[in-house]
Coordinates of C-alpha atoms in Angstrom, one line a residue:
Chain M
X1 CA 0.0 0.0 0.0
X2 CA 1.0 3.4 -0.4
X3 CA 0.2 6.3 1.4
X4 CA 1.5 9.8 0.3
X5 CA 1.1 13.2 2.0
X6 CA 2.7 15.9 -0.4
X7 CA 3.4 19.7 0.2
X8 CA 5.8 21.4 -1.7
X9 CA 6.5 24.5 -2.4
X10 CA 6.4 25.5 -6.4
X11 CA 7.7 28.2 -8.8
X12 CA 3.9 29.0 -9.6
X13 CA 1.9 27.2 -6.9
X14 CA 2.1 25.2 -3.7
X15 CA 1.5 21.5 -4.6
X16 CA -1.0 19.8 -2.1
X17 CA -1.6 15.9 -2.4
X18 CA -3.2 13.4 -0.7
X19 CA -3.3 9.7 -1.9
X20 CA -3.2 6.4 -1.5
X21 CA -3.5 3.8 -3.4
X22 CA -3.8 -0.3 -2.9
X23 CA -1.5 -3.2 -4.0
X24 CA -3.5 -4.3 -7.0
X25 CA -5.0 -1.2 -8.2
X26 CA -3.9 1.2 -10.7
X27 CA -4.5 5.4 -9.4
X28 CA -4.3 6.9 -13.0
X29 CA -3.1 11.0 -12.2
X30 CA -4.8 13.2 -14.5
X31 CA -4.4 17.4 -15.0
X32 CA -3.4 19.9 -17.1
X33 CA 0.2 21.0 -18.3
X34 CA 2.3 21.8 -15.0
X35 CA -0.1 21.2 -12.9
X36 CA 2.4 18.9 -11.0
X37 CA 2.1 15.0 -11.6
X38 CA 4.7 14.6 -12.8
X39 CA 6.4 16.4 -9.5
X40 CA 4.2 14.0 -7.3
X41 CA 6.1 10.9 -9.4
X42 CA 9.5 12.3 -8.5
X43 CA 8.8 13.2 -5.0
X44 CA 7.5 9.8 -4.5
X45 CA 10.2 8.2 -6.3
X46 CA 12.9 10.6 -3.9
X47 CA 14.3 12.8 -7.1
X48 CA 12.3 15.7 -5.1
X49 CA 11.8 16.5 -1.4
X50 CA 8.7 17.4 -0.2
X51 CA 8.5 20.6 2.1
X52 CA 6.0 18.6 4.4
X53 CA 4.3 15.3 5.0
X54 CA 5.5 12.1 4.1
X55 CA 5.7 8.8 1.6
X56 CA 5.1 5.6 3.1
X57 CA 5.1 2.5 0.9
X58 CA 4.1 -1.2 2.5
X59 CA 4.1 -0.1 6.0
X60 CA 7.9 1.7 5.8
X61 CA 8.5 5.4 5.8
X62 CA 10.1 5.9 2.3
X63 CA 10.3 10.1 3.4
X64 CA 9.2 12.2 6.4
X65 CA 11.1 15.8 6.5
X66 CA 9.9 16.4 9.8
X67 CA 12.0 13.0 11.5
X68 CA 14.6 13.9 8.9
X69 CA 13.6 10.6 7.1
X70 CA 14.5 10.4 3.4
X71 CA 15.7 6.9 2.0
X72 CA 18.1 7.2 -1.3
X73 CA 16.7 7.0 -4.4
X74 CA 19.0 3.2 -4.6
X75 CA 17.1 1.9 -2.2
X76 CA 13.8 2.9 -2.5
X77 CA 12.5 -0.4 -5.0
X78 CA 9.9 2.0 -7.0
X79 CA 10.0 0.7 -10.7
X80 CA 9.6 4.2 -12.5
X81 CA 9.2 4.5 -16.5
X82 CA 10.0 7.8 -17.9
X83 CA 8.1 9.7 -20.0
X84 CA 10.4 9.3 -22.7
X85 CA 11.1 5.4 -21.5
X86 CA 15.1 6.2 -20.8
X87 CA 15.7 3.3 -22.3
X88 CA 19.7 3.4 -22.5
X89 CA 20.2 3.5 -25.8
X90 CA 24.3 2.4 -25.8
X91 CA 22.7 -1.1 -24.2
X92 CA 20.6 -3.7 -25.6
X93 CA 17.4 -5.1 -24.9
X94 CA 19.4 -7.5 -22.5
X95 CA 21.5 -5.4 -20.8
X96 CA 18.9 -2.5 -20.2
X97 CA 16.9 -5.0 -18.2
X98 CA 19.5 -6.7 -16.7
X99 CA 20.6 -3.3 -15.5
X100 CA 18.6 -2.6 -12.3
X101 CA 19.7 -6.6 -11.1
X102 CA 23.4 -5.9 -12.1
X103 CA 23.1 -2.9 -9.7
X104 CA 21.7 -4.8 -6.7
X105 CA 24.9 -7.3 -7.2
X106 CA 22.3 -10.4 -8.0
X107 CA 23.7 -13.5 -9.0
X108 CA 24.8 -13.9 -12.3
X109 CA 22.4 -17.1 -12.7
X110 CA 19.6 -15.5 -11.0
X111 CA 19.9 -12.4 -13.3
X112 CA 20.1 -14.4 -16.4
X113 CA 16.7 -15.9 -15.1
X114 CA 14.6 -12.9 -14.5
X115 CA 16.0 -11.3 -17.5
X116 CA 14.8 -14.0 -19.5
X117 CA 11.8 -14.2 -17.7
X118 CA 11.3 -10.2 -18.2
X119 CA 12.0 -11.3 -22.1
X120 CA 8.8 -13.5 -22.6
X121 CA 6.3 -11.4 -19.9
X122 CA 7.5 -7.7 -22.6
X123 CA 7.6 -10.2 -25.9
X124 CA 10.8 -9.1 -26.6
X125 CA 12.3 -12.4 -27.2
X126 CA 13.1 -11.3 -30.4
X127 CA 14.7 -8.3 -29.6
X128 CA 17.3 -9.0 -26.4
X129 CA 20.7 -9.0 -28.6
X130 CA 19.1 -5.5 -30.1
X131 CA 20.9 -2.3 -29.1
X132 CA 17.8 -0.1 -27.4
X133 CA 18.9 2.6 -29.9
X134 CA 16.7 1.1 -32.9
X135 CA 13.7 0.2 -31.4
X136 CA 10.6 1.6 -32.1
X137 CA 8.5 3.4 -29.1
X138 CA 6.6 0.6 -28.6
X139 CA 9.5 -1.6 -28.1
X140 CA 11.2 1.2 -25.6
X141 CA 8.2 1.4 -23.4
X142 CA 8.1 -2.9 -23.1
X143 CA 12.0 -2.3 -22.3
X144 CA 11.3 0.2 -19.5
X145 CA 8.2 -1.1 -18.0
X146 CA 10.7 -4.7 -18.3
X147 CA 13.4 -2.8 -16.7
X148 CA 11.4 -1.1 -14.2
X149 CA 9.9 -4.4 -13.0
X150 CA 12.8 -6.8 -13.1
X151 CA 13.9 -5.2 -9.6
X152 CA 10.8 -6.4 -8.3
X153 CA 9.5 -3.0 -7.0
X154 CA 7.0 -2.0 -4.6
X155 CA 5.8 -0.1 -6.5
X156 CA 5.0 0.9 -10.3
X157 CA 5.1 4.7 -11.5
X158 CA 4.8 5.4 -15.3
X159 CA 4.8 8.8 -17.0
X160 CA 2.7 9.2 -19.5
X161 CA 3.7 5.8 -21.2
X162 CA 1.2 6.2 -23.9
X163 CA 2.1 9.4 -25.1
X164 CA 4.5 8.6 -28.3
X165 CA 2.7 5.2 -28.9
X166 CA 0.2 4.4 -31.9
X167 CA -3.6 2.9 -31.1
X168 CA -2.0 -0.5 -31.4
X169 CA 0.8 0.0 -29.4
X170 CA -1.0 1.7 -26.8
X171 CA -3.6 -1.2 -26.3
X172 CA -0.3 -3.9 -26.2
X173 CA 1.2 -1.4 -23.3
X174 CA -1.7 -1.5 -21.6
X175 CA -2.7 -5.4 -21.6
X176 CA 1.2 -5.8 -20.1
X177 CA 1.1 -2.7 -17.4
X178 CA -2.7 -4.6 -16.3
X179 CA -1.1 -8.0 -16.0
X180 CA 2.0 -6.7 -14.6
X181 CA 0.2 -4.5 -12.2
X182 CA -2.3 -7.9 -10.8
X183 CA 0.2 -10.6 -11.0
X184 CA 3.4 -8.9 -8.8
X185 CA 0.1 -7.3 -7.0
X186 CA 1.7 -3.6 -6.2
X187 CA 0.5 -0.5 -6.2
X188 CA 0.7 2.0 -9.4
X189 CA 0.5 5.2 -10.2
X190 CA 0.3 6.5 -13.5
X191 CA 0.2 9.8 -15.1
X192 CA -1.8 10.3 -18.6
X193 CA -2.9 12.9 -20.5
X194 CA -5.8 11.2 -22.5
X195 CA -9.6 10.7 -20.5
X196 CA -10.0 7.7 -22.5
X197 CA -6.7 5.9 -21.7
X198 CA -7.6 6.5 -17.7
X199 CA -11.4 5.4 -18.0
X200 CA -10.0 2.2 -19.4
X201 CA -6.9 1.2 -17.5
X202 CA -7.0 3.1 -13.8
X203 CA -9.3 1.6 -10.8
X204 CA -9.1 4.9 -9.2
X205 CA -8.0 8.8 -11.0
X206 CA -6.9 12.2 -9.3
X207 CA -7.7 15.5 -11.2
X208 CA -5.2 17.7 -10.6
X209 CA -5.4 21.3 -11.2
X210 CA -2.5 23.6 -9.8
X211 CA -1.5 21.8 -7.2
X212 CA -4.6 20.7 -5.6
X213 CA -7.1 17.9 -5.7
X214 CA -9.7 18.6 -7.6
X215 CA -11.4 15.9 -8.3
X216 CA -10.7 11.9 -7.1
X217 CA -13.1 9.2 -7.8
X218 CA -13.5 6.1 -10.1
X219 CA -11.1 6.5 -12.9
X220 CA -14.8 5.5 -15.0
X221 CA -16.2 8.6 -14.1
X222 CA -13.0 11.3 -14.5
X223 CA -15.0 15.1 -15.7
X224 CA -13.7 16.2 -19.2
X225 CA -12.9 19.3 -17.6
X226 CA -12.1 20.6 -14.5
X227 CA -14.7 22.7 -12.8
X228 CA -12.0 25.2 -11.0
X229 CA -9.8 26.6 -14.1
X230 CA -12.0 25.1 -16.5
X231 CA -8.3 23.6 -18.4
X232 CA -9.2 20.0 -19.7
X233 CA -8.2 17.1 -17.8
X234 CA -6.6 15.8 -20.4
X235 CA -7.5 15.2 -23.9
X236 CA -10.4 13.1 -25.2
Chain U
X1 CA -14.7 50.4 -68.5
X2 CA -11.2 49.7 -66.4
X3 CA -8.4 49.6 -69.1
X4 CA -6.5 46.1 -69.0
X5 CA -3.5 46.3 -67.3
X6 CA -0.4 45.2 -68.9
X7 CA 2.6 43.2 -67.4
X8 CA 6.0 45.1 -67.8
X9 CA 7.5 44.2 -70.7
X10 CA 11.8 43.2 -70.4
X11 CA 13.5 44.2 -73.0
X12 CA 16.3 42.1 -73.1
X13 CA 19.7 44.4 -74.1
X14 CA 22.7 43.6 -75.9
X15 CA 24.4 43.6 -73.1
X16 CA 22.2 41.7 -70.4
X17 CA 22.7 38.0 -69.4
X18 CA 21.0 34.6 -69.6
X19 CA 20.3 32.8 -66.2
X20 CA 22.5 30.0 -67.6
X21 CA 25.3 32.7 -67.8
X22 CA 24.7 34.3 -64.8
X23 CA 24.4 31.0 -62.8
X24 CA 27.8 30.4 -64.0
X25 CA 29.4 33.2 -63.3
X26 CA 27.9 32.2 -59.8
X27 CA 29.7 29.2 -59.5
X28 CA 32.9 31.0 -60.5
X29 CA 32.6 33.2 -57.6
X30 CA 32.2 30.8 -55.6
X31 CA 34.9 28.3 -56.5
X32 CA 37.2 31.1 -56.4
X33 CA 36.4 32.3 -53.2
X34 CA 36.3 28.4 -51.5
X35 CA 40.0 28.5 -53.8
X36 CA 41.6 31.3 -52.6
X37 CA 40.8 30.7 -48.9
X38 CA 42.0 27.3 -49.2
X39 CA 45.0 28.4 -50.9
X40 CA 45.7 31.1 -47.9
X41 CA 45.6 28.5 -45.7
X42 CA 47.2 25.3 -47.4
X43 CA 50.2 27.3 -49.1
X44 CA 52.1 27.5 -45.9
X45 CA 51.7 23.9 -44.7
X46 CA 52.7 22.9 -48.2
X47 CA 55.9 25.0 -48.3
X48 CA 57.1 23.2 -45.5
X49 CA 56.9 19.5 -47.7
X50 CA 58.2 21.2 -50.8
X51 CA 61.2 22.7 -49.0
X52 CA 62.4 19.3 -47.9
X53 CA 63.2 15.9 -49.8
X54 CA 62.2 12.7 -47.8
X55 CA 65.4 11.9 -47.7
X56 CA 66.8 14.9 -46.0
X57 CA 63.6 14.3 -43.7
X58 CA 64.3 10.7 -42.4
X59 CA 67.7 12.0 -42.1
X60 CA 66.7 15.0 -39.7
X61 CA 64.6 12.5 -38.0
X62 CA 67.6 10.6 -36.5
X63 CA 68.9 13.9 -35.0
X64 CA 68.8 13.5 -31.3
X65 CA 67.7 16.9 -30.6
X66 CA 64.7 15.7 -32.8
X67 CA 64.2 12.7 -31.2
X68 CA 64.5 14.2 -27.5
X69 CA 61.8 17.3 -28.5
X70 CA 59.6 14.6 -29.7
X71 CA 59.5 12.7 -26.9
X72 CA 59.8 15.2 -24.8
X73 CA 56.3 16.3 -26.2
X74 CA 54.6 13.2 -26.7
X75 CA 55.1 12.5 -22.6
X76 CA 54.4 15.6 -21.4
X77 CA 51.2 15.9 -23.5
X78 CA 49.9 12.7 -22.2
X79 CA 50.3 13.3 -18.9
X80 CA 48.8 16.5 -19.2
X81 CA 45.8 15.5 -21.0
X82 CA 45.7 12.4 -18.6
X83 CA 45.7 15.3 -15.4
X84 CA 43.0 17.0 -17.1
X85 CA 40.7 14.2 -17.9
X86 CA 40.6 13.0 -14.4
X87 CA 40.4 16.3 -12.8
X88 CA 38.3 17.6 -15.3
X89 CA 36.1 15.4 -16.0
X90 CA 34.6 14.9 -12.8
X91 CA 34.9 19.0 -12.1
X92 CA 32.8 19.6 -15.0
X93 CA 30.2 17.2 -13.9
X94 CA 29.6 18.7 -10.3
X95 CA 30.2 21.7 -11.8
X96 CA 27.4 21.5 -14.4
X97 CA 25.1 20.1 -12.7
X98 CA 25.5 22.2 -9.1
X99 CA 24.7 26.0 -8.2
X100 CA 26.6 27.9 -6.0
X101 CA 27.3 31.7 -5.6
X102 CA 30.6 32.6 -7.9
X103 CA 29.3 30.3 -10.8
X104 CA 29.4 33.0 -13.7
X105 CA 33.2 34.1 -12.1
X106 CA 34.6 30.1 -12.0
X107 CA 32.8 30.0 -15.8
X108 CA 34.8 33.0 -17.2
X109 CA 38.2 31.9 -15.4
X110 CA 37.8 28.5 -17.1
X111 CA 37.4 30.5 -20.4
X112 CA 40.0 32.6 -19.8
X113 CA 43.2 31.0 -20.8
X114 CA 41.9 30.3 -24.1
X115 CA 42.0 34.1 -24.5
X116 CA 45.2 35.2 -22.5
X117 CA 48.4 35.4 -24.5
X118 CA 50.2 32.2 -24.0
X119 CA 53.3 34.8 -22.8
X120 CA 50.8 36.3 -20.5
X121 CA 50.0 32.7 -19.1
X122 CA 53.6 32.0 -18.7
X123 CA 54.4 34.8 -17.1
X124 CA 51.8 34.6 -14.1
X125 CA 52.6 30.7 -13.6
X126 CA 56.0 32.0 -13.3
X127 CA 54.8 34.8 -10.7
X128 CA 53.4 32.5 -8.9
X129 CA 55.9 29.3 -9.3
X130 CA 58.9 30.8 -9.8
X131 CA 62.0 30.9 -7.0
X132 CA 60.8 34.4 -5.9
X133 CA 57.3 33.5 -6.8
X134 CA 53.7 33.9 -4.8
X135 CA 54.3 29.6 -4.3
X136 CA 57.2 29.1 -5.9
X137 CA 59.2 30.5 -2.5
X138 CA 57.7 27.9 -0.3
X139 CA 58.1 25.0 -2.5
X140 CA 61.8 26.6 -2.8
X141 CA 62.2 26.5 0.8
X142 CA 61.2 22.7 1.0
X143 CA 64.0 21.9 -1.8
X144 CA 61.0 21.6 -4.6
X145 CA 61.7 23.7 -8.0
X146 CA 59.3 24.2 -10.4
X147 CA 59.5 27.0 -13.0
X148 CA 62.3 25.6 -15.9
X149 CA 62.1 22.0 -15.0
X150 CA 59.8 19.5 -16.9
X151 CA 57.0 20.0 -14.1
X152 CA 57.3 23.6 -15.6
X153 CA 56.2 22.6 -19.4
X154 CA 53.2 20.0 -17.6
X155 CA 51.9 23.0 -15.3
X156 CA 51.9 25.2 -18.4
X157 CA 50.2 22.8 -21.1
X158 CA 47.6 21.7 -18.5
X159 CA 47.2 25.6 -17.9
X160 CA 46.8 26.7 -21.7
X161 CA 44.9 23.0 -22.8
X162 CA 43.0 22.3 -20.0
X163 CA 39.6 24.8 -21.1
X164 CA 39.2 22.6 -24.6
X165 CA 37.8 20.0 -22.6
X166 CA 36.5 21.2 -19.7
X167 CA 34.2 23.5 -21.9
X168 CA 33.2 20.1 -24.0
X169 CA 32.7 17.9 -20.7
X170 CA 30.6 21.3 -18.9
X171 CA 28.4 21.5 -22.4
X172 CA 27.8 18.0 -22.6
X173 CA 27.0 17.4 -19.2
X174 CA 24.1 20.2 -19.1
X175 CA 22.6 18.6 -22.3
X176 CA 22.3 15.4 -20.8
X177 CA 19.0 14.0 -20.7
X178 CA 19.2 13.2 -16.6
X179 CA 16.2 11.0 -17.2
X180 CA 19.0 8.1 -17.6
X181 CA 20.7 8.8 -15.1
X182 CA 17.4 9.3 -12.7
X183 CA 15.8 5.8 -14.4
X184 CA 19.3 4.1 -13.7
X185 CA 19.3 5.3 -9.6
X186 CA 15.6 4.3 -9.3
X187 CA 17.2 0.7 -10.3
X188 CA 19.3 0.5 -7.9
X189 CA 22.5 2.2 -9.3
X190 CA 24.5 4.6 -7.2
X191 CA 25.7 8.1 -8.0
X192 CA 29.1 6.6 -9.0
X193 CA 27.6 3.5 -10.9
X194 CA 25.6 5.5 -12.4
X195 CA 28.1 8.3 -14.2
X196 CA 30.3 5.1 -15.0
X197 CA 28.0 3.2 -16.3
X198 CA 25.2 5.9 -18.0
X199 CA 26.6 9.3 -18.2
X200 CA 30.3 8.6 -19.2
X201 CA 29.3 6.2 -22.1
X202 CA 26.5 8.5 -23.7
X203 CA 28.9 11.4 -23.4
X204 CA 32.4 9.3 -24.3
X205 CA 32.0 11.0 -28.0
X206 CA 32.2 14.2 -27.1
X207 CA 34.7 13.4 -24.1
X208 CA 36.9 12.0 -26.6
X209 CA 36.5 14.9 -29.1
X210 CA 37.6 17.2 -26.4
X211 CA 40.2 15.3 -25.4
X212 CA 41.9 15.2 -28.7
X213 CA 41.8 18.9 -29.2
X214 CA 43.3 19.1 -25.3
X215 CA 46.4 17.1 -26.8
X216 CA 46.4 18.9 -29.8
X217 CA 46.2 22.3 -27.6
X218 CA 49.1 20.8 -25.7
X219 CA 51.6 19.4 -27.8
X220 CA 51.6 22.9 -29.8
X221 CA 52.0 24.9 -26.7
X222 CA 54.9 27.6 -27.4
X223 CA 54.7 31.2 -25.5
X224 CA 53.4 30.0 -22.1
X225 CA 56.5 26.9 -22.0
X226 CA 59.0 29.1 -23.4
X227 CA 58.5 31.9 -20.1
X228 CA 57.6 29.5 -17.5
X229 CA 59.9 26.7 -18.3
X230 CA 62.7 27.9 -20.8
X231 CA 63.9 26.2 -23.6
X232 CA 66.6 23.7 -22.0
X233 CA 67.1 20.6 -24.4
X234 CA 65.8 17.3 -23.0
X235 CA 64.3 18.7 -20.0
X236 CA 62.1 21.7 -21.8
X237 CA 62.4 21.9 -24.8
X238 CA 59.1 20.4 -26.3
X239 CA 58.5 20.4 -30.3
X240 CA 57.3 23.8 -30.7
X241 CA 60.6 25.6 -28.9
X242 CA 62.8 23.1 -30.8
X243 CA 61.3 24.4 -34.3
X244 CA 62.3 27.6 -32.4
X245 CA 65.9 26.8 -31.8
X246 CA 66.0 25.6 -35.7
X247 CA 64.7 28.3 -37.5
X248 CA 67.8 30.1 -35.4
X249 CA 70.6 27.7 -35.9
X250 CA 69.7 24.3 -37.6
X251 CA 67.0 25.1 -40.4
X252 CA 66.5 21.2 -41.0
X253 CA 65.7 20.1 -38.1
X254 CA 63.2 22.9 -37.6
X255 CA 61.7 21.5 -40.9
X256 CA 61.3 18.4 -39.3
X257 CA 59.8 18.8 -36.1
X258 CA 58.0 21.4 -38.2
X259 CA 56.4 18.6 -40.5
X260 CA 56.1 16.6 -38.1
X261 CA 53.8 19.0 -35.9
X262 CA 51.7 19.3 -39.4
X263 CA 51.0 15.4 -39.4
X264 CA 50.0 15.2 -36.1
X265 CA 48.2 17.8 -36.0
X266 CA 45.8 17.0 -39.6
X267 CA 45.8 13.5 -37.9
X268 CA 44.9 15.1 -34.5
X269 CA 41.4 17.4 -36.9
X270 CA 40.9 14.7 -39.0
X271 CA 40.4 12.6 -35.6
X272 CA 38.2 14.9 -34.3
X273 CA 36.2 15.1 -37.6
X274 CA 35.5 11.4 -37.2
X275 CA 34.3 11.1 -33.8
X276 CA 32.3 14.3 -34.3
X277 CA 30.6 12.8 -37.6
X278 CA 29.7 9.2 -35.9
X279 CA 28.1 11.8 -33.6
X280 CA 26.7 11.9 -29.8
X281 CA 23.2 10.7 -30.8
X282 CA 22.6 10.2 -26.8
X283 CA 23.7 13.3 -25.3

């Protein structure tokens, strides 16, 4: 489970947040341009600091300013996919997954197993030997969310994965980031810019709108637009 | 009723041109101008090949004071470019990616040596390292000379070379896309894994292109050696000062070296030319 309590302190805005969200279940974070998801990703992942309030993930305190808590980014086990994926282009398919289990000084059998097993769950069996630099985006988001998983995480943060993917892409994406998601049975967060994307794959959405809350619910009933600013929660 | 209106009429003259002629006198411009500026800058560098026979040249090579400039150079600018890539490297990375009061002020004084007359720079190392100098007295006191030893020529080619890569390694460093390096930490990796492993091989192109021009910068390095560290044969005198010495008193072996400098340094561009063109795709 995780339980966040953000404030932070922003160039335009202070950003507000209260979630939570259940090993299992998908919380899909929706809002306008800069209105700080992505922010509440990397404050939860421990590239940020919050001002106040804290990040607990499965009962441990991941970051609490006030008891001068703040794990390292290395050690926090959150599986996060980029916006962009990140794959590492200098490294193949391979060696990008491997490189999460390389870092945590795993076994050389054991990483050759989860690798392999990464392989089949992304279908990139095809693909290991292939340098990450001439994949297609489709291929580079199966390669991070791979990646990101391998470690076996405690939780699963992706950044608008969709976003540079094709209808047929984006429906393989989702089918794995679903099955992923149920079978390791950890919580996820994902941001997303498109209504119909959220509706389909989050149990639960946030509407974010500078900063604040405004609007959490069943993902299957997210408001086209938000009722404060009136700036669209994302596009149709 | 509006009177039609006509289009203006050219009357082509005697003396007017076709396109065809005009878009070859076009051409001629230009193939004279690319000629001319090639010319300016090739004649020189050619002079040098015509004024010697390769025989006279594979004799000169054999001349120890050839030999001993040479090597003199070839060690002193790899262990100055080696100084600079592990100080510099790792400078320009905290250095890019940190903010601290005095940032604009450490910026320019990087710059500056590429600006400063090489005497200039040679003169203030040897304030400062010299017998009398600012240092220089202390390390006197404790036994340790500097200025006109072989230290001298390191301290000044480090000095003079050292801003063609830092500037490269600072650049590259603030393009980086950090969403590497942040996926690789979120994996497990630590800071230090994680500039060995992601950071230094997406940026090892441009590394290397700096690099090269640092040992380019370094091996040709002439006004700020000649002040700091002299012109003593086999102990300071690098390549440059012994072309120097040659032009006064031994014209051949100035050719030499001279040539020699040439080839290295096309070899030294043409390097540079390569690594640029296979590119930094990642940075």
């Amino acid at each position: 489970m995780l339980e966040a309590v953000i404030s932070k302190k922003l160039r335009d805005f202070t950003l507000d947040l209260t979630l939570s969200v259940e090993p299992g279940k998908i919380l899909v974070l929706m809002g306008g341009n800069g209105s700080g998801k992505s922010t509440t990703l990397n404050i939860i992942a421990g590239l940020l600091d919050p001002d106040t309030g804290y990040v607990r993930l499965s009962g441990s305190t991941l970051c609490e300013p006030a008891k001068e808590i703040c794990i390292p980014i290395e050690r926090r086990r959150i599986g996060y996919v980029f916006q962009n994926a990140a794959v590492f282009p200098h490294l193949t398919v391979h060696e990008n997954i491997a490189y999460g289990l390389r870092a945590q000084g795993l076994p050389r059998q054991e990483i050759a197993e989860r690798v392999s097993q990464m392989v089949g769950l992304m279908h990139l069996d095809e693909l290991a030997g292939v340098r990450a630099s001439n994949l297609s985006g489709g291929q580079k988001q199966r390669v991070a969310l791979g990646r990101a998983i391998a470690i076996q995480p405690s939780l699963l943060m992706m950044d608008e994965p969709f976003s540079s993917l094709d209808i047929e892409s984006t429906a393989a994406v989702k089918e794995l980031i679903r099955e992923v998601v149920t079978m390791m049975d950890i919580p996820c967060i994902l941001v997303t810019h498109r209504v119909a994307d959220s509706r389909e794959i989050g149990n639960n959405a946030i509407v974010l709108c500078s900063g604040k809350k405004e609007w959490e619910g069943d993902s299957g009933f997210i408001p086209d637009t938000c009722s404060v600013c009136h700036c669209p929660s994302g596009s149709p | 009723m509006p009177r039609p209106v006509r289009a203006p009429v050219v009357m082509k003259t005697p003396g007017s041109l076709s396109e065809k002629h005009r878009r070859l006198l076009a051409y001629l411009g230009a193939a004279i101008l690319i000629l001319s500026v090639t010319l300016y800058l090739a004649l020189p560098v050619a002079a040098l090949f015509f004024r010697t026979t390769p025989e006279l040249f594979l004799a000169s090579l054999s001349n120890p004071q050839v030999i001993s400039a040479l090597w003199l150079s070839l060690t002193t600018s790899v262990i100055s470019l080696t100084v600079v890539i592990l100080v510099g490297t790792p400078f320009a990375f905290v250095h890019s990616r940190s903010n601290y009061p005095g940032k604009v002020i450490v910026d320019t004084l990087i710059d500056l040596p590429l600006v400063l007359p090489p005497a200039v720079a040679g003169f203030a190392l040897l304030v400062l390292y010299g017998r009398m100098g600012l240092l220089g007295k202390y390390f006197h006191m404790m036994g340790i000379s500097i200025a006109f030893t072989t230290l001298a020529v390191i301290i000044a080619q480090i000095f003079v070379a050292s801003p063609f890569y830092i500037r490269q390694a600072k650049s590259l460093f603030e393009q980086f896309d950090q969403n590497y390096e942040y996926t690789a930490r979120t994996l497990g990796a630590s800071p230090v894994r994680t500039f060995l492993t992601i950071t230094l091989p997406l940026t090892a192109g441009g590394l290397l292109s700096g690099a090269v021009m640092t040992f380019g910068r370094a091996l040709g390095e002439f006004g700020a050696t000649i002040m700091f560290a002299g012109n003593l044969p086999g102990v300071t005198q690098t390549m440059p000062l012994a072309v120097y010495v040659g032009m006064e008193s031994n014209f051949d072996m100035g050719l030499t070296i001279s040539i020699l400098l040439v080839i290295i340094s096309f070899i030294i561009m043409i390097s540079v030319r390569l690594i640029t063109r296979r590119g930094m795709p990642h940075a």
